[in-house]
PDB file of C-alpha atoms in Angstrom:
ATOM      1  CA  MET T  10      59.643-172.403 -21.777  1.00 61.00           C
ATOM      2  CA  SER T  11      59.342-172.330 -17.994  1.00 93.00           C
ATOM      3  CA  LYS T  12      58.483-175.225 -15.700  1.00 98.00           C
ATOM      4  CA  LEU T  13      56.955-175.140 -12.230  1.00 98.00           C
ATOM      5  CA  GLY T  14      56.747-177.901  -9.649  1.00 98.00           C
ATOM      6  CA  ILE T  15      54.229-177.874  -6.793  1.00 98.00           C
ATOM      7  CA  ILE T  16      54.841-180.293  -3.925  1.00 98.00           C
ATOM      8  CA  GLY T  17      51.853-180.843  -1.653  1.00 97.00           C
ATOM      9  CA  LEU T  18      48.342-180.613  -3.100  1.00 96.00           C
ATOM     10  CA  GLY T  19      46.361-179.770  -0.018  1.00 94.00           C
ATOM     11  CA  ARG T  20      44.161-176.688   0.140  1.00 94.00           C
ATOM     12  CA  VAL T  21      47.115-174.309  -0.140  1.00 95.00           C
ATOM     13  CA  GLY T  22      48.970-176.152  -2.891  1.00 97.00           C
ATOM     14  CA  THR T  23      45.786-176.546  -4.930  1.00 97.00           C
ATOM     15  CA  GLN T  24      44.942-172.846  -4.585  1.00 97.00           C
ATOM     16  CA  VAL T  25      48.482-171.993  -5.709  1.00 98.00           C
ATOM     17  CA  LEU T  26      47.978-174.187  -8.767  1.00 97.00           C
ATOM     18  CA  THR T  27      44.702-172.429  -9.600  1.00 96.00           C
ATOM     19  CA  ASP T  28      46.217-168.951  -9.261  1.00 96.00           C
ATOM     20  CA  ILE T  29      49.467-169.794 -11.037  1.00 96.00           C
ATOM     21  CA  GLN T  30      47.616-171.317 -13.977  1.00 95.00           C
ATOM     22  CA  GLN T  31      46.055-167.914 -14.628  1.00 92.00           C
ATOM     23  CA  LEU T  32      49.452-166.161 -14.777  1.00 92.00           C
ATOM     24  CA  ASN T  33      50.325-167.947 -18.040  1.00 91.00           C
ATOM     25  CA  LEU T  34      54.016-167.946 -17.108  1.00 95.00           C
ATOM     26  CA  PHE T  35      54.638-171.684 -17.433  1.00 96.00           C
ATOM     27  CA  SER T  36      54.361-174.188 -20.232  1.00 96.00           C
ATOM     28  CA  GLU T  37      54.535-177.131 -17.808  1.00 98.00           C
ATOM     29  CA  ILE T  38      53.411-177.625 -14.212  1.00 98.00           C
ATOM     30  CA  VAL T  39      54.359-180.823 -12.353  1.00 98.00           C
ATOM     31  CA  LEU T  40      52.278-181.873  -9.339  1.00 98.00           C
ATOM     32  CA  ILE T  41      53.781-184.063  -6.619  1.00 98.00           C
ATOM     33  CA  ASP T  42      51.915-185.449  -3.632  1.00 97.00           C
ATOM     34  CA  ASP T  43      52.284-188.641  -1.633  1.00 93.00           C
ATOM     35  CA  ARG T  44      48.638-189.214  -2.513  1.00 91.00           C
ATOM     36  CA  GLY T  45      49.175-189.863  -6.199  1.00 87.00           C
ATOM     37  CA  ASP T  46      45.473-189.908  -7.020  1.00 94.00           C
ATOM     38  CA  VAL T  47      45.071-186.411  -5.590  1.00 96.00           C
ATOM     39  CA  ALA T  48      47.900-185.039  -7.749  1.00 97.00           C
ATOM     40  CA  SER T  49      46.556-186.692 -10.904  1.00 97.00           C
ATOM     41  CA  GLY T  50      43.009-185.628 -10.040  1.00 97.00           C
ATOM     42  CA  GLU T  51      44.011-181.986  -9.606  1.00 96.00           C
ATOM     43  CA  ALA T  52      45.908-182.114 -12.899  1.00 97.00           C
ATOM     44  CA  LEU T  53      42.837-183.492 -14.652  1.00 96.00           C
ATOM     45  CA  ASP T  54      40.501-180.959 -13.045  1.00 96.00           C
ATOM     46  CA  HIS T  55      42.696-177.988 -13.971  1.00 96.00           C
ATOM     47  CA  ASN T  56      43.253-179.297 -17.493  1.00 94.00           C
ATOM     48  CA  HIS T  57      39.499-179.297 -18.025  1.00 94.00           C
ATOM     49  CA  SER T  58      39.464-175.482 -17.891  1.00 92.00           C
ATOM     50  CA  GLN T  59      41.833-175.162 -20.849  1.00 91.00           C
ATOM     51  CA  GLY T  60      39.045-175.155 -23.399  1.00 90.00           C
ATOM     52  CA  LEU T  61      38.088-171.699 -22.186  1.00 89.00           C
ATOM     53  CA  ILE T  62      39.206-168.789 -24.325  1.00 86.00           C
ATOM     54  CA  ASN T  63      40.965-167.015 -21.440  1.00 83.00           C
ATOM     55  CA  THR T  64      42.981-170.026 -20.247  1.00 85.00           C
ATOM     56  CA  ALA T  65      46.373-170.929 -21.679  1.00 87.00           C
ATOM     57  CA  HIS T  66      47.162-174.453 -22.838  1.00 92.00           C
ATOM     58  CA  ILE T  67      49.603-175.671 -20.171  1.00 95.00           C
ATOM     59  CA  ASN T  68      50.921-179.195 -19.688  1.00 97.00           C
ATOM     60  CA  ILE T  69      49.701-179.849 -16.140  1.00 97.00           C
ATOM     61  CA  HIS T  70      50.415-183.362 -14.902  1.00 98.00           C
ATOM     62  CA  SER T  71      51.310-185.422 -11.860  1.00 97.00           C
ATOM     63  CA  GLY T  72      54.904-186.564 -11.623  1.00 97.00           C
ATOM     64  CA  ASP T  73      57.869-187.343  -9.410  1.00 97.00           C
ATOM     65  CA  TYR T  74      61.060-185.619  -8.314  1.00 98.00           C
ATOM     66  CA  GLN T  75      62.965-186.632 -11.441  1.00 98.00           C
ATOM     67  CA  ASP T  76      60.518-184.435 -13.389  1.00 98.00           C
ATOM     68  CA  LEU T  77      61.878-181.426 -11.478  1.00 98.00           C
ATOM     69  CA  LYS T  78      65.414-181.701 -12.871  1.00 98.00           C
ATOM     70  CA  ASP T  79      64.787-178.795 -15.264  1.00 98.00           C
ATOM     71  CA  ALA T  80      62.226-176.904 -13.164  1.00 98.00           C
ATOM     72  CA  ASP T  81      62.577-173.125 -12.840  1.00 98.00           C
ATOM     73  CA  PHE T  82      60.460-172.870  -9.684  1.00 98.00           C
ATOM     74  CA  ILE T  83      59.423-175.346  -7.002  1.00 98.00           C
ATOM     75  CA  VAL T  84      56.710-174.476  -4.501  1.00 98.00           C
ATOM     76  CA  ILE T  85      56.665-176.532  -1.304  1.00 98.00           C
ATOM     77  CA  ALA T  86      53.254-176.548   0.337  1.00 97.00           C
ATOM     78  CA  ALA T  87      53.447-180.038   1.881  1.00 96.00           C
ATOM     79  CA  SER T  88      52.482-180.247   5.536  1.00 92.00           C
ATOM     80  CA  GLU T  89      51.103-182.366   8.281  1.00 85.00           C
ATOM     81  CA  PRO T  90      47.345-181.842   8.763  1.00 80.00           C
ATOM     82  CA  THR T  91      46.496-178.761  10.819  1.00 72.00           C
ATOM     83  CA  ASP T  92      44.414-179.159  13.965  1.00 65.00           C
ATOM     84  CA  LYS T  93      41.205-177.256  13.206  1.00 61.00           C
ATOM     85  CA  ASN T  94      40.833-176.528  16.909  1.00 59.00           C
ATOM     86  CA  ASN T  95      44.250-174.937  17.227  1.00 52.00           C
ATOM     87  CA  GLY T  96      45.814-172.596  14.675  1.00 51.00           C
ATOM     88  CA  ASP T  97      49.230-172.428  16.353  1.00 58.00           C
ATOM     89  CA  ARG T  98      51.618-172.980  13.424  1.00 57.00           C
ATOM     90  CA  THR T  99      54.460-174.133  15.678  1.00 66.00           C
ATOM     91  CA  LEU T 100      52.514-177.300  16.504  1.00 73.00           C
ATOM     92  CA  LEU T 101      53.393-178.470  12.989  1.00 78.00           C
ATOM     93  CA  ALA T 102      57.123-178.021  13.542  1.00 83.00           C
ATOM     94  CA  GLN T 103      58.130-181.540  14.518  1.00 86.00           C
ATOM     95  CA  GLY T 104      56.225-183.355  11.765  1.00 87.00           C
ATOM     96  CA  ASN T 105      57.061-180.811   9.074  1.00 94.00           C
ATOM     97  CA  TYR T 106      60.745-180.882  10.022  1.00 93.00           C
ATOM     98  CA  THR T 107      60.903-184.447   8.723  1.00 94.00           C
ATOM     99  CA  ILE T 108      58.740-183.660   5.691  1.00 96.00           C
ATOM    100  CA  ILE T 109      60.721-180.599   4.570  1.00 97.00           C
ATOM    101  CA  LYS T 110      64.146-182.158   5.013  1.00 96.00           C
ATOM    102  CA  GLY T 111      62.987-185.202   3.056  1.00 97.00           C
ATOM    103  CA  ILE T 112      61.583-183.065   0.239  1.00 98.00           C
ATOM    104  CA  MET T 113      64.674-180.844   0.042  1.00 98.00           C
ATOM    105  CA  SER T 114      66.959-183.891  -0.034  1.00 98.00           C
ATOM    106  CA  GLN T 115      65.090-185.247  -3.040  1.00 98.00           C
ATOM    107  CA  ILE T 116      65.073-181.862  -4.790  1.00 98.00           C
ATOM    108  CA  ALA T 117      68.817-181.433  -4.228  1.00 98.00           C
ATOM    109  CA  GLN T 118      69.495-184.785  -5.899  1.00 98.00           C
ATOM    110  CA  VAL T 119      67.894-183.695  -9.183  1.00 98.00           C
ATOM    111  CA  THR T 120      68.606-179.942  -9.388  1.00 98.00           C
ATOM    112  CA  GLN T 121      70.553-177.081  -7.873  1.00 98.00           C
ATOM    113  CA  ASP T 122      69.018-174.454 -10.112  1.00 98.00           C
ATOM    114  CA  ALA T 123      65.322-174.060  -9.258  1.00 98.00           C
ATOM    115  CA  ILE T 124      64.013-171.253  -7.071  1.00 98.00           C
ATOM    116  CA  VAL T 125      62.420-172.985  -4.071  1.00 98.00           C
ATOM    117  CA  LEU T 126      59.489-171.159  -2.476  1.00 98.00           C
ATOM    118  CA  LEU T 127      58.532-172.476   0.948  1.00 98.00           C
ATOM    119  CA  ILE T 128      55.019-172.019   2.315  1.00 96.00           C
ATOM    120  CA  SER T 129      54.868-174.910   4.828  1.00 95.00           C
ATOM    121  CA  ASN T 130      54.557-173.778   8.464  1.00 92.00           C
ATOM    122  CA  PRO T 131      56.108-172.773  10.722  1.00 94.00           C
ATOM    123  CA  VAL T 132      57.751-171.268   7.658  1.00 96.00           C
ATOM    124  CA  ASP T 133      60.702-169.568   9.369  1.00 96.00           C
ATOM    125  CA  SER T 134      61.837-172.812  10.967  1.00 96.00           C
ATOM    126  CA  MET T 135      61.203-174.725   7.747  1.00 96.00           C
ATOM    127  CA  VAL T 136      63.438-172.303   5.825  1.00 98.00           C
ATOM    128  CA  TYR T 137      66.160-172.928   8.396  1.00 97.00           C
ATOM    129  CA  PHE T 138      65.802-176.703   7.979  1.00 97.00           C
ATOM    130  CA  ALA T 139      65.710-176.463   4.178  1.00 98.00           C
ATOM    131  CA  ASN T 140      69.080-174.761   4.342  1.00 97.00           C
ATOM    132  CA  GLN T 141      70.573-177.734   6.170  1.00 96.00           C
ATOM    133  CA  ILE T 142      70.448-179.576   2.855  1.00 97.00           C
ATOM    134  CA  ASP T 143      73.152-178.908   0.258  1.00 97.00           C
ATOM    135  CA  TYR T 144      71.294-176.351  -1.885  1.00 98.00           C
ATOM    136  CA  PRO T 145      72.082-172.737  -2.843  1.00 98.00           C
ATOM    137  CA  THR T 146      70.931-170.531   0.041  1.00 98.00           C
ATOM    138  CA  HIS T 147      69.920-167.629  -2.196  1.00 98.00           C
ATOM    139  CA  LYS T 148      67.462-169.892  -4.007  1.00 98.00           C
ATOM    140  CA  ILE T 149      65.538-170.906  -0.853  1.00 98.00           C
ATOM    141  CA  ILE T 150      62.849-168.332  -0.096  1.00 98.00           C
ATOM    142  CA  GLY T 151      60.152-168.448   2.576  1.00 98.00           C
ATOM    143  CA  THR T 152      56.962-166.433   2.125  1.00 98.00           C
ATOM    144  CA  GLY T 153      57.539-165.194   5.677  1.00 96.00           C
ATOM    145  CA  THR T 154      55.778-161.961   6.642  1.00 96.00           C
ATOM    146  CA  ALA T 155      54.788-160.988   3.100  1.00 96.00           C
ATOM    147  CA  LEU T 156      51.236-161.990   4.023  1.00 93.00           C
ATOM    148  CA  GLU T 157      51.274-160.079   7.326  1.00 93.00           C
ATOM    149  CA  THR T 158      52.513-157.083   5.343  1.00 96.00           C
ATOM    150  CA  SER T 159      49.468-157.211   3.091  1.00 94.00           C
ATOM    151  CA  ARG T 160      47.197-157.565   6.138  1.00 92.00           C
ATOM    152  CA  PHE T 161      48.955-154.658   7.883  1.00 95.00           C
ATOM    153  CA  LYS T 162      48.480-152.357   4.908  1.00 97.00           C
ATOM    154  CA  THR T 163      44.851-153.394   4.565  1.00 95.00           C
ATOM    155  CA  ILE T 164      44.043-152.744   8.235  1.00 94.00           C
ATOM    156  CA  ILE T 165      45.694-149.319   8.113  1.00 97.00           C
ATOM    157  CA  ALA T 166      43.836-148.485   4.908  1.00 97.00           C
ATOM    158  CA  ASP T 167      40.523-149.539   6.459  1.00 96.00           C
ATOM    159  CA  HIS T 168      41.106-147.100   9.322  1.00 96.00           C
ATOM    160  CA  TYR T 169      41.765-144.179   6.990  1.00 97.00           C
ATOM    161  CA  GLN T 170      39.270-145.366   4.338  1.00 97.00           C
ATOM    162  CA  ILE T 171      41.839-145.291   1.543  1.00 98.00           C
ATOM    163  CA  ASP T 172      43.251-147.718  -1.028  1.00 98.00           C
ATOM    164  CA  PRO T 173      45.678-150.170   0.660  1.00 97.00           C
ATOM    165  CA  LYS T 174      48.086-149.576  -2.216  1.00 96.00           C
ATOM    166  CA  ASN T 175      48.540-146.001  -0.906  1.00 98.00           C
ATOM    167  CA  VAL T 176      49.901-147.399   2.345  1.00 98.00           C
ATOM    168  CA  GLU T 177      53.659-147.889   2.529  1.00 98.00           C
ATOM    169  CA  ALA T 178      54.233-150.341   5.357  1.00 98.00           C
ATOM    170  CA  PHE T 179      55.696-153.752   6.096  1.00 97.00           C
ATOM    171  CA  VAL T 180      56.059-156.407   8.757  1.00 97.00           C
ATOM    172  CA  ILE T 181      59.245-158.252   9.744  1.00 98.00           C
ATOM    173  CA  GLY T 182      60.182-161.067  12.127  1.00 97.00           C
ATOM    174  CA  GLU T 183      58.204-164.288  12.501  1.00 95.00           C
ATOM    175  CA  HIS T 184      55.289-165.448  10.394  1.00 93.00           C
ATOM    176  CA  GLY T 185      52.988-165.809  13.377  1.00 88.00           C
ATOM    177  CA  ALA T 186      52.398-164.339  16.820  1.00 88.00           C
ATOM    178  CA  HIS T 187      55.808-162.614  16.791  1.00 92.00           C
ATOM    179  CA  ALA T 188      55.297-160.658  13.587  1.00 94.00           C
ATOM    180  CA  ILE T 189      56.535-157.075  13.988  1.00 96.00           C
ATOM    181  CA  PRO T 190      54.761-154.191  12.233  1.00 96.00           C
ATOM    182  CA  VAL T 191      57.457-151.590  11.597  1.00 97.00           C
ATOM    183  CA  TRP T 192      55.482-148.492  12.552  1.00 97.00           C
ATOM    184  CA  SER T 193      58.549-146.264  12.354  1.00 97.00           C
ATOM    185  CA  LYS T 194      58.585-146.724   8.558  1.00 97.00           C
ATOM    186  CA  VAL T 195      54.830-146.419   7.837  1.00 98.00           C
ATOM    187  CA  ARG T 196      53.863-143.740   5.321  1.00 98.00           C
ATOM    188  CA  ILE T 197      50.666-142.809   3.516  1.00 98.00           C
ATOM    189  CA  HIS T 198      51.771-141.950  -0.018  1.00 97.00           C
ATOM    190  CA  GLY T 199      55.037-140.595   1.409  1.00 97.00           C
ATOM    191  CA  MET T 200      53.425-138.733   4.331  1.00 98.00           C
ATOM    192  CA  GLU T 201      54.156-139.629   7.936  1.00 97.00           C
ATOM    193  CA  LEU T 202      51.040-140.688   9.798  1.00 97.00           C
ATOM    194  CA  SER T 203      50.884-137.513  11.904  1.00 97.00           C
ATOM    195  CA  GLU T 204      51.033-135.344   8.776  1.00 98.00           C
ATOM    196  CA  PHE T 205      48.430-137.385   6.944  1.00 98.00           C
ATOM    197  CA  GLU T 206      46.088-137.363   9.939  1.00 98.00           C
ATOM    198  CA  ALA T 207      46.394-133.592  10.273  1.00 98.00           C
ATOM    199  CA  LEU T 208      45.835-132.937   6.569  1.00 98.00           C
ATOM    200  CA  ASN T 209      43.034-135.475   6.246  1.00 97.00           C
ATOM    201  CA  HIS T 210      41.429-134.642   9.610  1.00 97.00           C
ATOM    202  CA  SER T 211      41.580-138.341  10.465  1.00 95.00           C
ATOM    203  CA  PRO T 212      41.388-139.722  14.009  1.00 95.00           C
ATOM    204  CA  ALA T 213      44.703-141.000  15.361  1.00 96.00           C
ATOM    205  CA  ILE T 214      45.285-144.624  14.514  1.00 97.00           C
ATOM    206  CA  ASP T 215      45.475-147.105  17.407  1.00 96.00           C
ATOM    207  CA  LYS T 216      48.893-148.625  16.787  1.00 95.00           C
ATOM    208  CA  ALA T 217      48.829-150.931  19.805  1.00 93.00           C
ATOM    209  CA  HIS T 218      45.478-152.424  18.789  1.00 92.00           C
ATOM    210  CA  ILE T 219      46.548-153.033  15.186  1.00 93.00           C
ATOM    211  CA  THR T 220      49.825-154.586  16.306  1.00 91.00           C
ATOM    212  CA  SER T 221      47.873-156.945  18.574  1.00 88.00           C
ATOM    213  CA  ILE T 222      45.589-158.174  15.777  1.00 86.00           C
ATOM    214  CA  ILE T 223      48.095-158.650  12.924  1.00 83.00           C
ATOM    215  CA  ASN T 224      48.242-162.371  13.640  1.00 70.00           C
ATOM    216  CA  GLU T 225      44.771-162.642  15.191  1.00 74.00           C
ATOM    217  CA  VAL T 226      43.026-161.758  11.932  1.00 67.00           C
ATOM    218  CA  SER T 227      44.520-164.848  10.321  1.00 65.00           C
ATOM    219  CA  MET T 228      43.126-166.888  13.199  1.00 72.00           C
ATOM    220  CA  ASP T 229      39.702-165.371  12.482  1.00 73.00           C
ATOM    221  CA  VAL T 230      39.924-166.815   8.978  1.00 75.00           C
ATOM    222  CA  PHE T 231      41.209-170.130  10.304  1.00 72.00           C
ATOM    223  CA  HIS T 232      38.477-170.578  12.895  1.00 73.00           C
ATOM    224  CA  GLN T 233      35.682-169.484  10.570  1.00 80.00           C
ATOM    225  CA  LYS T 234      36.557-171.567   7.492  1.00 79.00           C
ATOM    226  CA  GLY T 235      38.935-174.119   9.004  1.00 73.00           C
ATOM    227  CA  TRP T 236      42.023-173.141   7.005  1.00 74.00           C
ATOM    228  CA  THR T 237      43.713-170.240   5.216  1.00 83.00           C
ATOM    229  CA  ASN T 238      44.703-170.515   1.581  1.00 88.00           C
ATOM    230  CA  ALA T 239      43.505-167.646  -0.633  1.00 92.00           C
ATOM    231  CA  ALA T 240      45.776-164.828   0.553  1.00 91.00           C
ATOM    232  CA  ILE T 241      48.938-166.921   0.911  1.00 94.00           C
ATOM    233  CA  SER T 242      48.381-168.291  -2.572  1.00 96.00           C
ATOM    234  CA  ARG T 243      48.195-164.760  -3.978  1.00 96.00           C
ATOM    235  CA  VAL T 244      51.427-163.923  -2.142  1.00 96.00           C
ATOM    236  CA  THR T 245      53.093-166.933  -3.760  1.00 97.00           C
ATOM    237  CA  SER T 246      51.819-165.991  -7.219  1.00 97.00           C
ATOM    238  CA  TYR T 247      53.058-162.439  -6.734  1.00 97.00           C
ATOM    239  CA  LEU T 248      56.533-163.641  -5.765  1.00 98.00           C
ATOM    240  CA  ILE T 249      56.777-166.066  -8.676  1.00 98.00           C
ATOM    241  CA  GLN T 250      55.676-163.402 -11.147  1.00 97.00           C
ATOM    242  CA  SER T 251      58.150-160.874  -9.716  1.00 97.00           C
ATOM    243  CA  ILE T 252      61.040-163.324  -9.925  1.00 98.00           C
ATOM    244  CA  ALA T 253      60.125-164.757 -13.325  1.00 97.00           C
ATOM    245  CA  LEU T 254      59.868-161.262 -14.838  1.00 97.00           C
ATOM    246  CA  ASN T 255      63.047-160.124 -13.053  1.00 98.00           C
ATOM    247  CA  GLN T 256      61.244-157.122 -11.561  1.00 98.00           C
ATOM    248  CA  ARG T 257      63.780-156.787  -8.721  1.00 98.00           C
ATOM    249  CA  THR T 258      61.065-156.494  -6.118  1.00 98.00           C
ATOM    250  CA  ILE T 259      61.679-155.642  -2.454  1.00 98.00           C
ATOM    251  CA  THR T 260      59.301-157.354  -0.032  1.00 98.00           C
ATOM    252  CA  PRO T 261      59.612-158.967   3.417  1.00 98.00           C
ATOM    253  CA  LEU T 262      60.669-162.601   3.033  1.00 98.00           C
ATOM    254  CA  THR T 263      62.292-165.256   5.188  1.00 98.00           C
ATOM    255  CA  SER T 264      65.781-166.581   4.609  1.00 98.00           C
ATOM    256  CA  LEU T 265      68.771-167.409   6.801  1.00 96.00           C
ATOM    257  CA  SER T 266      69.480-164.565   9.226  1.00 93.00           C
ATOM    258  CA  THR T 267      72.746-162.936  10.241  1.00 94.00           C
ATOM    259  CA  GLU T 268      71.606-159.321  10.713  1.00 97.00           C
ATOM    260  CA  TYR T 269      71.708-157.428  14.046  1.00 97.00           C
ATOM    261  CA  GLY T 270      73.892-160.197  15.450  1.00 95.00           C
ATOM    262  CA  LEU T 271      70.887-162.555  15.414  1.00 95.00           C
ATOM    263  CA  GLU T 272      72.377-165.646  13.820  1.00 91.00           C
ATOM    264  CA  ASP T 273      71.560-169.349  13.582  1.00 91.00           C
ATOM    265  CA  GLY T 274      67.932-168.744  12.644  1.00 93.00           C
ATOM    266  CA  ALA T 275      65.670-167.452   9.904  1.00 97.00           C
ATOM    267  CA  TYR T 276      63.215-164.565   9.954  1.00 98.00           C
ATOM    268  CA  SER T 277      61.770-161.985   7.587  1.00 98.00           C
ATOM    269  CA  LEU T 278      63.388-158.724   6.543  1.00 98.00           C
ATOM    270  CA  PRO T 279      62.804-156.551   3.465  1.00 98.00           C
ATOM    271  CA  THR T 280      64.480-158.575   0.726  1.00 98.00           C
ATOM    272  CA  LEU T 281      65.471-157.763  -2.843  1.00 98.00           C
ATOM    273  CA  ILE T 282      64.727-160.639  -5.229  1.00 98.00           C
ATOM    274  CA  ASP T 283      65.494-161.076  -8.923  1.00 98.00           C
ATOM    275  CA  LYS T 284      65.494-163.902 -11.474  1.00 97.00           C
ATOM    276  CA  ASN T 285      68.285-165.667  -9.569  1.00 98.00           C
ATOM    277  CA  GLY T 286      66.618-165.519  -6.152  1.00 98.00           C
ATOM    278  CA  ILE T 287      67.672-163.481  -3.131  1.00 98.00           C
ATOM    279  CA  VAL T 288      69.967-160.567  -3.926  1.00 98.00           C
ATOM    280  CA  GLN T 289      70.048-158.728  -0.585  1.00 98.00           C
ATOM    281  CA  ARG T 290      68.412-158.584   2.834  1.00 98.00           C
ATOM    282  CA  PHE T 291      68.108-155.078   4.276  1.00 98.00           C
ATOM    283  CA  ALA T 292      69.109-154.570   7.913  1.00 97.00           C
ATOM    284  CA  ILE T 293      66.939-151.473   8.262  1.00 97.00           C
ATOM    285  CA  THR T 294      67.198-149.040  11.162  1.00 97.00           C
ATOM    286  CA  LEU T 295      64.699-150.013  13.845  1.00 97.00           C
ATOM    287  CA  ASP T 296      63.570-148.058  16.867  1.00 96.00           C
ATOM    288  CA  LYS T 297      64.284-149.490  20.319  1.00 96.00           C
ATOM    289  CA  GLU T 298      60.923-151.231  20.724  1.00 95.00           C
ATOM    290  CA  GLU T 299      61.068-152.794  17.253  1.00 96.00           C
ATOM    291  CA  GLN T 300      64.582-154.102  17.894  1.00 97.00           C
ATOM    292  CA  GLU T 301      63.491-155.624  21.184  1.00 97.00           C
ATOM    293  CA  GLN T 302      60.532-157.279  19.450  1.00 96.00           C
ATOM    294  CA  LEU T 303      62.836-158.694  16.790  1.00 97.00           C
ATOM    295  CA  ASN T 304      65.138-160.112  19.464  1.00 97.00           C
ATOM    296  CA  VAL T 305      62.149-161.867  21.029  1.00 97.00           C
ATOM    297  CA  ALA T 306      60.932-163.147  17.639  1.00 96.00           C
ATOM    298  CA  HIS T 307      64.369-164.534  16.809  1.00 97.00           C
ATOM    299  CA  GLU T 308      64.596-166.332  20.136  1.00 96.00           C
ATOM    300  CA  TYR T 309      61.095-167.764  19.661  1.00 95.00           C
ATOM    301  CA  ILE T 310      62.003-169.088  16.213  1.00 96.00           C
ATOM    302  CA  LYS T 311      65.179-170.655  17.603  1.00 95.00           C
ATOM    303  CA  GLN T 312      63.121-172.377  20.306  1.00 94.00           C
ATOM    304  CA  THR T 313      60.755-173.713  17.643  1.00 94.00           C
ATOM    305  CA  ILE T 314      63.739-175.000  15.656  1.00 94.00           C
ATOM    306  CA  HIS T 315      65.091-176.752  18.751  1.00 91.00           C
ATOM    307  CA  MET T 316      61.687-178.218  19.602  1.00 89.00           C
ATOM    308  CA  ALA T 317      61.217-179.592  16.093  1.00 88.00           C
ATOM    309  CA  GLN T 318      64.488-181.500  16.272  1.00 86.00           C
ATOM    310  CA  GLN T 319      63.595-183.344  19.476  1.00 80.00           C
TER     311      GLN T 319
END
């Protein structure tokens, strides 16, 4: 039976636990947090729901890194506290650099087999740092722009008043202000936007406006409730389910980058994943503006990496 470890039981890690529990994919879930009472308290709270008819009986408990030696998945959601007055993810870089390298060092001592899913921000830089530890690169996966992709599809769908699942679109680059909506690849159920707008008599979509708000909408959530956790947790659950069931899903994710000559960094590209982790990153054809935006995003991520190491 499968085992999951969750490291960091803040608002994000706890929401991941809640969502993952409902997938019924794991027989054991180990919770690790430097606040031991929080980990044991969350285990107790979630165990209390197992008397319900629609909840599987899972061994959820607090533990330590040695308990991860036979884990199939490890989710890292540990982070320094976020400043509620400033949602800039890069402000977490320096503190989380130390946290992530410490966590990965302890993971690497007990296993080389688990799929490691990184949520901690700034996630692109954290993926880069995680790969500085001796651990299989194809097993280190950052959630990257998978969340921006869902937002992008939803915003487009709202404009056309259609189901977001009919929108074929994705975002690459940085998880943050330098996320890049790839407009050149957007389709509505296979139709280019101009064709769909003509057939559906829809007003032309404002691409520049939507591009400008891809990251801003997350800040709306942050400033209104003080944090974001629901959507990123669903992204994490989706990825775990896809990998565990070996569905060979393609979605934008962050891992070490070498494409387009942009090396020594990490950013999101459409990525094929299977039960073993990352199979392939796709260096898709970009138009001139998209390529320029990716160059800027890569440089920004490299600057964040450098800043974190100071």
